[in-house]
Amino acid sequence: MADGGITDYVAVLRPALAEAVGLEESDIEPSATILGDLGAESIDLLDVLFRVERVVGVKISATEIADLLQGDLSDDEFEGPGGIVTAAGLDQLQRVLPQIDKAELAGRLVADDIMNLFTVENLAYLVAQRAAMAADAR
């Protein structure tokens, strides 16, 4: 699996997302943003995470997603005045959300809007990562 199994995890996420947001599985593309393109609410994301846990056996919390996005940066390093994500914050986000355009977001991205950039593929990567960690721990 050249993509590290991401395709397999997208296949797991599709039914969970479809049921949570009331879409057809075929409407759920890996590049779709969960809260934006798919129209999910925060509660829907929690529902999806619960469904993934039941199917894959990997528990992921909303806090873990936030920690992934912020990385090792402190709140002050990640977010500047007015809640705008700093240059260091954008560097961190690009590591975990490689699809973002830092130049387009520089000086404009409000920290509270970051989850609007989180895609199905980003979540699949996180699930794959956690599943691999769980397998290694056994």
PDB file of N, CA and C in Angstrom, residues 16-113:
ATOM      1  N   ALA A  16     -19.279   5.976   7.826  1.00  0.00           N
ATOM      2  CA  ALA A  16     -19.456   6.702   9.095  1.00  0.00           C
ATOM      3  C   ALA A  16     -19.842   8.150   8.828  1.00  0.00           C
ATOM      4  N   LEU A  17     -19.155   8.772   7.893  1.00  0.00           N
ATOM      5  CA  LEU A  17     -19.464  10.162   7.548  1.00  0.00           C
ATOM      6  C   LEU A  17     -20.823  10.276   6.862  1.00  0.00           C
ATOM      7  N   ALA A  18     -21.105   9.355   5.947  1.00  0.00           N
ATOM      8  CA  ALA A  18     -22.380   9.396   5.223  1.00  0.00           C
ATOM      9  C   ALA A  18     -23.553   9.316   6.194  1.00  0.00           C
ATOM     10  N   GLU A  19     -23.454   8.403   7.140  1.00  0.00           N
ATOM     11  CA  GLU A  19     -24.534   8.255   8.110  1.00  0.00           C
ATOM     12  C   GLU A  19     -24.630   9.468   9.032  1.00  0.00           C
ATOM     13  N   ALA A  20     -23.493   9.994   9.437  1.00  0.00           N
ATOM     14  CA  ALA A  20     -23.488  11.121  10.380  1.00  0.00           C
ATOM     15  C   ALA A  20     -24.039  12.405   9.763  1.00  0.00           C
ATOM     16  N   VAL A  21     -23.765  12.620   8.477  1.00  0.00           N
ATOM     17  CA  VAL A  21     -24.185  13.885   7.856  1.00  0.00           C
ATOM     18  C   VAL A  21     -25.297  13.731   6.826  1.00  0.00           C
ATOM     19  N   GLY A  22     -25.764  12.504   6.612  1.00  0.00           N
ATOM     20  CA  GLY A  22     -26.892  12.291   5.712  1.00  0.00           C
ATOM     21  C   GLY A  22     -26.564  12.430   4.239  1.00  0.00           C
ATOM     22  N   LEU A  23     -25.384  11.969   3.845  1.00  0.00           N
ATOM     23  CA  LEU A  23     -24.984  11.996   2.440  1.00  0.00           C
ATOM     24  C   LEU A  23     -24.826  10.572   1.926  1.00  0.00           C
ATOM     25  N   GLU A  24     -24.729  10.445   0.612  1.00  0.00           N
ATOM     26  CA  GLU A  24     -24.395   9.159   0.010  1.00  0.00           C
ATOM     27  C   GLU A  24     -22.885   8.951   0.150  1.00  0.00           C
ATOM     28  N   GLU A  25     -22.476   7.701   0.338  1.00  0.00           N
ATOM     29  CA  GLU A  25     -21.043   7.419   0.449  1.00  0.00           C
ATOM     30  C   GLU A  25     -20.285   7.911  -0.776  1.00  0.00           C
ATOM     31  N   SER A  26     -20.909   7.809  -1.937  1.00  0.00           N
ATOM     32  CA  SER A  26     -20.251   8.227  -3.180  1.00  0.00           C
ATOM     33  C   SER A  26     -19.999   9.734  -3.234  1.00  0.00           C
ATOM     34  N   ASP A  27     -20.686  10.491  -2.385  1.00  0.00           N
ATOM     35  CA  ASP A  27     -20.495  11.943  -2.337  1.00  0.00           C
ATOM     36  C   ASP A  27     -19.307  12.349  -1.468  1.00  0.00           C
ATOM     37  N   ILE A  28     -18.704  11.389  -0.798  1.00  0.00           N
ATOM     38  CA  ILE A  28     -17.640  11.703   0.159  1.00  0.00           C
ATOM     39  C   ILE A  28     -16.283  11.424  -0.477  1.00  0.00           C
ATOM     40  N   GLU A  29     -15.618  12.494  -0.857  1.00  0.00           N
ATOM     41  CA  GLU A  29     -14.300  12.422  -1.481  1.00  0.00           C
ATOM     42  C   GLU A  29     -13.219  12.619  -0.424  1.00  0.00           C
ATOM     43  N   PRO A  30     -12.056  12.008  -0.608  1.00  0.00           N
ATOM     44  CA  PRO A  30     -10.965  12.190   0.353  1.00  0.00           C
ATOM     45  C   PRO A  30     -10.580  13.652   0.569  1.00  0.00           C
ATOM     46  N   SER A  31     -10.697  14.469  -0.471  1.00  0.00           N
ATOM     47  CA  SER A  31     -10.296  15.877  -0.369  1.00  0.00           C
ATOM     48  C   SER A  31     -11.377  16.773   0.233  1.00  0.00           C
ATOM     49  N   ALA A  32     -12.555  16.223   0.495  1.00  0.00           N
ATOM     50  CA  ALA A  32     -13.653  17.028   1.049  1.00  0.00           C
ATOM     51  C   ALA A  32     -13.356  17.417   2.493  1.00  0.00           C
ATOM     52  N   THR A  33     -13.611  18.680   2.814  1.00  0.00           N
ATOM     53  CA  THR A  33     -13.465  19.096   4.208  1.00  0.00           C
ATOM     54  C   THR A  33     -14.695  18.626   4.972  1.00  0.00           C
ATOM     55  N   ILE A  34     -14.458  18.123   6.172  1.00  0.00           N
ATOM     56  CA  ILE A  34     -15.535  17.501   6.943  1.00  0.00           C
ATOM     57  C   ILE A  34     -16.561  18.529   7.399  1.00  0.00           C
ATOM     58  N   LEU A  35     -16.093  19.619   7.978  1.00  0.00           N
ATOM     59  CA  LEU A  35     -17.025  20.623   8.488  1.00  0.00           C
ATOM     60  C   LEU A  35     -17.510  21.575   7.400  1.00  0.00           C
ATOM     61  N   GLY A  36     -16.737  21.729   6.341  1.00  0.00           N
ATOM     62  CA  GLY A  36     -17.111  22.653   5.273  1.00  0.00           C
ATOM     63  C   GLY A  36     -17.871  21.957   4.162  1.00  0.00           C
ATOM     64  N   ASP A  37     -17.154  21.205   3.332  1.00  0.00           N
ATOM     65  CA  ASP A  37     -17.750  20.573   2.155  1.00  0.00           C
ATOM     66  C   ASP A  37     -18.870  19.594   2.500  1.00  0.00           C
ATOM     67  N   LEU A  38     -18.678  18.813   3.557  1.00  0.00           N
ATOM     68  CA  LEU A  38     -19.679  17.802   3.912  1.00  0.00           C
ATOM     69  C   LEU A  38     -20.780  18.352   4.806  1.00  0.00           C
ATOM     70  N   GLY A  39     -20.575  19.555   5.318  1.00  0.00           N
ATOM     71  CA  GLY A  39     -21.608  20.189   6.134  1.00  0.00           C
ATOM     72  C   GLY A  39     -21.770  19.598   7.521  1.00  0.00           C
ATOM     73  N   ALA A  40     -20.754  18.900   7.998  1.00  0.00           N
ATOM     74  CA  ALA A  40     -20.831  18.307   9.334  1.00  0.00           C
ATOM     75  C   ALA A  40     -20.741  19.391  10.401  1.00  0.00           C
ATOM     76  N   GLU A  41     -21.360  19.135  11.510  1.00  0.00           N
ATOM     77  CA  GLU A  41     -21.250  19.977  12.703  1.00  0.00           C
ATOM     78  C   GLU A  41     -20.267  19.286  13.649  1.00  0.00           C
ATOM     79  N   SER A  42     -19.846  19.975  14.684  1.00  0.00           N
ATOM     80  CA  SER A  42     -18.916  19.388  15.657  1.00  0.00           C
ATOM     81  C   SER A  42     -19.463  18.091  16.238  1.00  0.00           C
ATOM     82  N   ILE A  43     -20.759  18.055  16.525  1.00  0.00           N
ATOM     83  CA  ILE A  43     -21.366  16.854  17.096  1.00  0.00           C
ATOM     84  C   ILE A  43     -21.308  15.697  16.101  1.00  0.00           C
ATOM     85  N   ASP A  44     -21.405  16.007  14.799  1.00  0.00           N
ATOM     86  CA  ASP A  44     -21.293  14.970  13.768  1.00  0.00           C
ATOM     87  C   ASP A  44     -19.889  14.374  13.761  1.00  0.00           C
ATOM     88  N   LEU A  45     -18.889  15.225  13.942  1.00  0.00           N
ATOM     89  CA  LEU A  45     -17.515  14.736  13.981  1.00  0.00           C
ATOM     90  C   LEU A  45     -17.330  13.784  15.156  1.00  0.00           C
ATOM     91  N   LEU A  46     -17.901  14.120  16.301  1.00  0.00           N
ATOM     92  CA  LEU A  46     -17.821  13.223  17.459  1.00  0.00           C
ATOM     93  C   LEU A  46     -18.499  11.893  17.152  1.00  0.00           C
ATOM     94  N   ASP A  47     -19.627  11.941  16.455  1.00  0.00           N
ATOM     95  CA  ASP A  47     -20.337  10.730  16.044  1.00  0.00           C
ATOM     96  C   ASP A  47     -19.446   9.887  15.134  1.00  0.00           C
ATOM     97  N   VAL A  48     -18.789  10.523  14.182  1.00  0.00           N
ATOM     98  CA  VAL A  48     -17.896   9.819  13.264  1.00  0.00           C
ATOM     99  C   VAL A  48     -16.750   9.170  14.033  1.00  0.00           C
ATOM    100  N   LEU A  49     -16.158   9.900  14.964  1.00  0.00           N
ATOM    101  CA  LEU A  49     -15.050   9.351  15.751  1.00  0.00           C
ATOM    102  C   LEU A  49     -15.503   8.134  16.552  1.00  0.00           C
ATOM    103  N   PHE A  50     -16.716   8.174  17.089  1.00  0.00           N
ATOM    104  CA  PHE A  50     -17.269   7.037  17.825  1.00  0.00           C
ATOM    105  C   PHE A  50     -17.470   5.848  16.884  1.00  0.00           C
ATOM    106  N   ARG A  51     -18.002   6.093  15.691  1.00  0.00           N
ATOM    107  CA  ARG A  51     -18.229   5.019  14.716  1.00  0.00           C
ATOM    108  C   ARG A  51     -16.904   4.395  14.287  1.00  0.00           C
ATOM    109  N   VAL A  52     -15.899   5.222  14.084  1.00  0.00           N
ATOM    110  CA  VAL A  52     -14.579   4.725  13.699  1.00  0.00           C
ATOM    111  C   VAL A  52     -14.011   3.849  14.810  1.00  0.00           C
ATOM    112  N   GLU A  53     -14.193   4.279  16.040  1.00  0.00           N
ATOM    113  CA  GLU A  53     -13.708   3.480  17.169  1.00  0.00           C
ATOM    114  C   GLU A  53     -14.356   2.099  17.166  1.00  0.00           C
ATOM    115  N   ARG A  54     -15.652   2.032  16.895  1.00  0.00           N
ATOM    116  CA  ARG A  54     -16.351   0.747  16.876  1.00  0.00           C
ATOM    117  C   ARG A  54     -15.844  -0.155  15.760  1.00  0.00           C
ATOM    118  N   VAL A  55     -15.542   0.416  14.601  1.00  0.00           N
ATOM    119  CA  VAL A  55     -15.128  -0.383  13.449  1.00  0.00           C
ATOM    120  C   VAL A  55     -13.646  -0.741  13.498  1.00  0.00           C
ATOM    121  N   VAL A  56     -12.823   0.228  13.818  1.00  0.00           N
ATOM    122  CA  VAL A  56     -11.370   0.053  13.745  1.00  0.00           C
ATOM    123  C   VAL A  56     -10.757  -0.301  15.098  1.00  0.00           C
ATOM    124  N   GLY A  57     -11.452   0.078  16.174  1.00  0.00           N
ATOM    125  CA  GLY A  57     -10.912  -0.178  17.502  1.00  0.00           C
ATOM    126  C   GLY A  57      -9.905   0.862  17.944  1.00  0.00           C
ATOM    127  N   VAL A  58      -9.913   2.005  17.286  1.00  0.00           N
ATOM    128  CA  VAL A  58      -8.989   3.092  17.604  1.00  0.00           C
ATOM    129  C   VAL A  58      -9.803   4.278  18.092  1.00  0.00           C
ATOM    130  N   LYS A  59      -9.503   4.721  19.309  1.00  0.00           N
ATOM    131  CA  LYS A  59     -10.224   5.863  19.866  1.00  0.00           C
ATOM    132  C   LYS A  59      -9.451   7.143  19.572  1.00  0.00           C
ATOM    133  N   ILE A  60     -10.145   8.105  18.971  1.00  0.00           N
ATOM    134  CA  ILE A  60      -9.570   9.421  18.691  1.00  0.00           C
ATOM    135  C   ILE A  60     -10.544  10.450  19.235  1.00  0.00           C
ATOM    136  N   SER A  61     -10.021  11.360  20.026  1.00  0.00           N
ATOM    137  CA  SER A  61     -10.875  12.409  20.591  1.00  0.00           C
ATOM    138  C   SER A  61     -10.679  13.709  19.814  1.00  0.00           C
ATOM    139  N   ALA A  62     -11.625  14.601  19.969  1.00  0.00           N
ATOM    140  CA  ALA A  62     -11.507  15.923  19.348  1.00  0.00           C
ATOM    141  C   ALA A  62     -10.266  16.638  19.878  1.00  0.00           C
ATOM    142  N   THR A  63      -9.933  16.406  21.131  1.00  0.00           N
ATOM    143  CA  THR A  63      -8.733  17.005  21.730  1.00  0.00           C
ATOM    144  C   THR A  63      -7.476  16.513  21.026  1.00  0.00           C
ATOM    145  N   GLU A  64      -7.460  15.230  20.665  1.00  0.00           N
ATOM    146  CA  GLU A  64      -6.298  14.691  19.952  1.00  0.00           C
ATOM    147  C   GLU A  64      -6.147  15.344  18.578  1.00  0.00           C
ATOM    148  N   ILE A  65      -7.263  15.628  17.930  1.00  0.00           N
ATOM    149  CA  ILE A  65      -7.197  16.317  16.637  1.00  0.00           C
ATOM    150  C   ILE A  65      -6.617  17.717  16.837  1.00  0.00           C
ATOM    151  N   ALA A  66      -7.090  18.408  17.855  1.00  0.00           N
ATOM    152  CA  ALA A  66      -6.571  19.753  18.150  1.00  0.00           C
ATOM    153  C   ALA A  66      -5.080  19.701  18.470  1.00  0.00           C
ATOM    154  N   ASP A  67      -4.668  18.694  19.244  1.00  0.00           N
ATOM    155  CA  ASP A  67      -3.250  18.542  19.582  1.00  0.00           C
ATOM    156  C   ASP A  67      -2.415  18.263  18.336  1.00  0.00           C
ATOM    157  N   LEU A  68      -2.941  17.447  17.435  1.00  0.00           N
ATOM    158  CA  LEU A  68      -2.252  17.160  16.185  1.00  0.00           C
ATOM    159  C   LEU A  68      -2.056  18.448  15.387  1.00  0.00           C
ATOM    160  N   LEU A  69      -3.105  19.243  15.313  1.00  0.00           N
ATOM    161  CA  LEU A  69      -3.048  20.476  14.529  1.00  0.00           C
ATOM    162  C   LEU A  69      -2.062  21.483  15.112  1.00  0.00           C
ATOM    163  N   GLN A  70      -2.032  21.608  16.417  1.00  0.00           N
ATOM    164  CA  GLN A  70      -1.162  22.595  17.063  1.00  0.00           C
ATOM    165  C   GLN A  70       0.258  22.076  17.258  1.00  0.00           C
ATOM    166  N   GLY A  71       0.422  20.775  17.269  1.00  0.00           N
ATOM    167  CA  GLY A  71       1.751  20.195  17.445  1.00  0.00           C
ATOM    168  C   GLY A  71       2.343  20.560  18.791  1.00  0.00           C
ATOM    169  N   ASP A  72       3.633  20.806  18.809  1.00  0.00           N
ATOM    170  CA  ASP A  72       4.341  21.136  20.051  1.00  0.00           C
ATOM    171  C   ASP A  72       4.344  22.630  20.352  1.00  0.00           C
ATOM    172  N   LEU A  73       3.659  23.412  19.551  1.00  0.00           N
ATOM    173  CA  LEU A  73       3.654  24.859  19.763  1.00  0.00           C
ATOM    174  C   LEU A  73       2.766  25.237  20.942  1.00  0.00           C
ATOM    175  N   SER A  74       3.220  26.213  21.702  1.00  0.00           N
ATOM    176  CA  SER A  74       2.378  26.749  22.778  1.00  0.00           C
ATOM    177  C   SER A  74       1.244  27.545  22.138  1.00  0.00           C
ATOM    178  N   ASP A  75       0.244  27.862  22.933  1.00  0.00           N
ATOM    179  CA  ASP A  75      -0.869  28.667  22.415  1.00  0.00           C
ATOM    180  C   ASP A  75      -0.364  29.988  21.840  1.00  0.00           C
ATOM    181  N   ASP A  76       0.578  30.635  22.535  1.00  0.00           N
ATOM    182  CA  ASP A  76       1.110  31.923  22.079  1.00  0.00           C
ATOM    183  C   ASP A  76       1.945  31.791  20.806  1.00  0.00           C
ATOM    184  N   GLU A  77       2.634  30.665  20.642  1.00  0.00           N
ATOM    185  CA  GLU A  77       3.417  30.448  19.426  1.00  0.00           C
ATOM    186  C   GLU A  77       2.507  30.152  18.234  1.00  0.00           C
ATOM    187  N   PHE A  78       1.378  29.509  18.506  1.00  0.00           N
ATOM    188  CA  PHE A  78       0.468  29.074  17.448  1.00  0.00           C
ATOM    189  C   PHE A  78      -0.483  30.176  16.993  1.00  0.00           C
ATOM    190  N   GLU A  79      -0.955  30.949  17.945  1.00  0.00           N
ATOM    191  CA  GLU A  79      -2.002  31.939  17.681  1.00  0.00           C
ATOM    192  C   GLU A  79      -1.560  33.307  18.164  1.00  0.00           C
ATOM    193  N   GLY A  80      -1.695  34.304  17.290  1.00  0.00           N
ATOM    194  CA  GLY A  80      -1.314  35.660  17.638  1.00  0.00           C
ATOM    195  C   GLY A  80      -2.515  36.528  17.964  1.00  0.00           C
ATOM    196  N   PRO A  81      -2.309  37.842  17.952  1.00  0.00           N
ATOM    197  CA  PRO A  81      -3.397  38.785  18.242  1.00  0.00           C
ATOM    198  C   PRO A  81      -4.599  38.565  17.320  1.00  0.00           C
ATOM    199  N   GLY A  82      -5.775  38.707  17.890  1.00  0.00           N
ATOM    200  CA  GLY A  82      -7.001  38.540  17.114  1.00  0.00           C
ATOM    201  C   GLY A  82      -7.300  37.104  16.739  1.00  0.00           C
ATOM    202  N   GLY A  83      -6.557  36.171  17.333  1.00  0.00           N
ATOM    203  CA  GLY A  83      -6.789  34.763  17.030  1.00  0.00           C
ATOM    204  C   GLY A  83      -6.212  34.306  15.707  1.00  0.00           C
ATOM    205  N   ILE A  84      -5.391  35.160  15.074  1.00  0.00           N
ATOM    206  CA  ILE A  84      -4.797  34.819  13.778  1.00  0.00           C
ATOM    207  C   ILE A  84      -3.648  33.833  13.991  1.00  0.00           C
ATOM    208  N   VAL A  85      -3.632  32.782  13.183  1.00  0.00           N
ATOM    209  CA  VAL A  85      -2.578  31.778  13.270  1.00  0.00           C
ATOM    210  C   VAL A  85      -1.262  32.409  12.822  1.00  0.00           C
ATOM    211  N   THR A  86      -0.214  32.193  13.608  1.00  0.00           N
ATOM    212  CA  THR A  86       1.109  32.757  13.331  1.00  0.00           C
ATOM    213  C   THR A  86       1.791  32.009  12.182  1.00  0.00           C
ATOM    214  N   ALA A  87       2.921  32.542  11.732  1.00  0.00           N
ATOM    215  CA  ALA A  87       3.711  31.872  10.693  1.00  0.00           C
ATOM    216  C   ALA A  87       4.160  30.494  11.175  1.00  0.00           C
ATOM    217  N   ALA A  88       4.581  30.404  12.441  1.00  0.00           N
ATOM    218  CA  ALA A  88       4.978  29.106  13.002  1.00  0.00           C
ATOM    219  C   ALA A  88       3.779  28.160  13.038  1.00  0.00           C
ATOM    220  N   GLY A  89       2.619  28.698  13.360  1.00  0.00           N
ATOM    221  CA  GLY A  89       1.399  27.897  13.367  1.00  0.00           C
ATOM    222  C   GLY A  89       1.058  27.380  11.977  1.00  0.00           C
ATOM    223  N   LEU A  90       1.221  28.230  10.971  1.00  0.00           N
ATOM    224  CA  LEU A  90       0.967  27.802   9.591  1.00  0.00           C
ATOM    225  C   LEU A  90       1.955  26.732   9.150  1.00  0.00           C
ATOM    226  N   ASP A  91       3.223  26.862   9.582  1.00  0.00           N
ATOM    227  CA  ASP A  91       4.212  25.823   9.274  1.00  0.00           C
ATOM    228  C   ASP A  91       3.766  24.486   9.864  1.00  0.00           C
ATOM    229  N   GLN A  92       3.309  24.513  11.118  1.00  0.00           N
ATOM    230  CA  GLN A  92       2.830  23.303  11.769  1.00  0.00           C
ATOM    231  C   GLN A  92       1.609  22.743  11.038  1.00  0.00           C
ATOM    232  N   LEU A  93       0.678  23.609  10.698  1.00  0.00           N
ATOM    233  CA  LEU A  93      -0.527  23.149  10.001  1.00  0.00           C
ATOM    234  C   LEU A  93      -0.183  22.505   8.664  1.00  0.00           C
ATOM    235  N   GLN A  94       0.787  23.070   7.955  1.00  0.00           N
ATOM    236  CA  GLN A  94       1.143  22.493   6.659  1.00  0.00           C
ATOM    237  C   GLN A  94       1.749  21.099   6.818  1.00  0.00           C
ATOM    238  N   ARG A  95       2.414  20.845   7.934  1.00  0.00           N
ATOM    239  CA  ARG A  95       2.950  19.506   8.181  1.00  0.00           C
ATOM    240  C   ARG A  95       1.825  18.481   8.305  1.00  0.00           C
ATOM    241  N   VAL A  96       0.727  18.856   8.937  1.00  0.00           N
ATOM    242  CA  VAL A  96      -0.351  17.893   9.186  1.00  0.00           C
ATOM    243  C   VAL A  96      -1.535  18.046   8.224  1.00  0.00           C
ATOM    244  N   LEU A  97      -1.617  19.183   7.556  1.00  0.00           N
ATOM    245  CA  LEU A  97      -2.648  19.428   6.541  1.00  0.00           C
ATOM    246  C   LEU A  97      -1.930  19.865   5.265  1.00  0.00           C
ATOM    247  N   PRO A  98      -1.256  18.929   4.593  1.00  0.00           N
ATOM    248  CA  PRO A  98      -0.396  19.314   3.469  1.00  0.00           C
ATOM    249  C   PRO A  98      -1.125  19.994   2.313  1.00  0.00           C
ATOM    250  N   GLN A  99      -2.441  19.915   2.296  1.00  0.00           N
ATOM    251  CA  GLN A  99      -3.201  20.518   1.202  1.00  0.00           C
ATOM    252  C   GLN A  99      -3.359  22.029   1.332  1.00  0.00           C
ATOM    253  N   ILE A 100      -3.032  22.603   2.480  1.00  0.00           N
ATOM    254  CA  ILE A 100      -3.274  24.039   2.663  1.00  0.00           C
ATOM    255  C   ILE A 100      -2.250  24.876   1.900  1.00  0.00           C
ATOM    256  N   ASP A 101      -2.646  26.075   1.553  1.00  0.00           N
ATOM    257  CA  ASP A 101      -1.780  27.045   0.890  1.00  0.00           C
ATOM    258  C   ASP A 101      -1.406  28.103   1.933  1.00  0.00           C
ATOM    259  N   LYS A 102      -0.195  27.973   2.478  1.00  0.00           N
ATOM    260  CA  LYS A 102       0.238  28.894   3.539  1.00  0.00           C
ATOM    261  C   LYS A 102       0.184  30.345   3.090  1.00  0.00           C
ATOM    262  N   ALA A 103       0.613  30.605   1.867  1.00  0.00           N
ATOM    263  CA  ALA A 103       0.645  31.988   1.383  1.00  0.00           C
ATOM    264  C   ALA A 103      -0.762  32.586   1.357  1.00  0.00           C
ATOM    265  N   GLU A 104      -1.728  31.792   0.961  1.00  0.00           N
ATOM    266  CA  GLU A 104      -3.111  32.274   0.899  1.00  0.00           C
ATOM    267  C   GLU A 104      -3.684  32.524   2.296  1.00  0.00           C
ATOM    268  N   LEU A 105      -3.254  31.734   3.270  1.00  0.00           N
ATOM    269  CA  LEU A 105      -3.809  31.821   4.621  1.00  0.00           C
ATOM    270  C   LEU A 105      -3.041  32.765   5.546  1.00  0.00           C
ATOM    271  N   ALA A 106      -1.819  33.134   5.166  1.00  0.00           N
ATOM    272  CA  ALA A 106      -0.966  33.957   6.026  1.00  0.00           C
ATOM    273  C   ALA A 106      -1.664  35.254   6.417  1.00  0.00           C
ATOM    274  N   GLY A 107      -1.715  35.493   7.714  1.00  0.00           N
ATOM    275  CA  GLY A 107      -2.301  36.716   8.242  1.00  0.00           C
ATOM    276  C   GLY A 107      -3.817  36.762   8.200  1.00  0.00           C
ATOM    277  N   ARG A 108      -4.451  35.677   7.731  1.00  0.00           N
ATOM    278  CA  ARG A 108      -5.911  35.673   7.578  1.00  0.00           C
ATOM    279  C   ARG A 108      -6.607  34.532   8.315  1.00  0.00           C
ATOM    280  N   LEU A 109      -5.882  33.444   8.561  1.00  0.00           N
ATOM    281  CA  LEU A 109      -6.523  32.267   9.147  1.00  0.00           C
ATOM    282  C   LEU A 109      -6.730  32.459  10.643  1.00  0.00           C
ATOM    283  N   VAL A 110      -7.980  32.428  11.044  1.00  0.00           N
ATOM    284  CA  VAL A 110      -8.333  32.526  12.462  1.00  0.00           C
ATOM    285  C   VAL A 110      -8.297  31.113  13.039  1.00  0.00           C
ATOM    286  N   ALA A 111      -7.690  30.965  14.204  1.00  0.00           N
ATOM    287  CA  ALA A 111      -7.529  29.646  14.816  1.00  0.00           C
ATOM    288  C   ALA A 111      -8.851  28.887  14.924  1.00  0.00           C
ATOM    289  N   ASP A 112      -9.925  29.591  15.215  1.00  0.00           N
ATOM    290  CA  ASP A 112     -11.232  28.934  15.351  1.00  0.00           C
ATOM    291  C   ASP A 112     -11.747  28.346  14.037  1.00  0.00           C
ATOM    292  N   ASP A 113     -11.139  28.729  12.916  1.00  0.00           N
ATOM    293  CA  ASP A 113     -11.581  28.240  11.606  1.00  0.00           C
ATOM    294  C   ASP A 113     -10.744  27.081  11.073  1.00  0.00           C
TER     295      ASP A 113
END
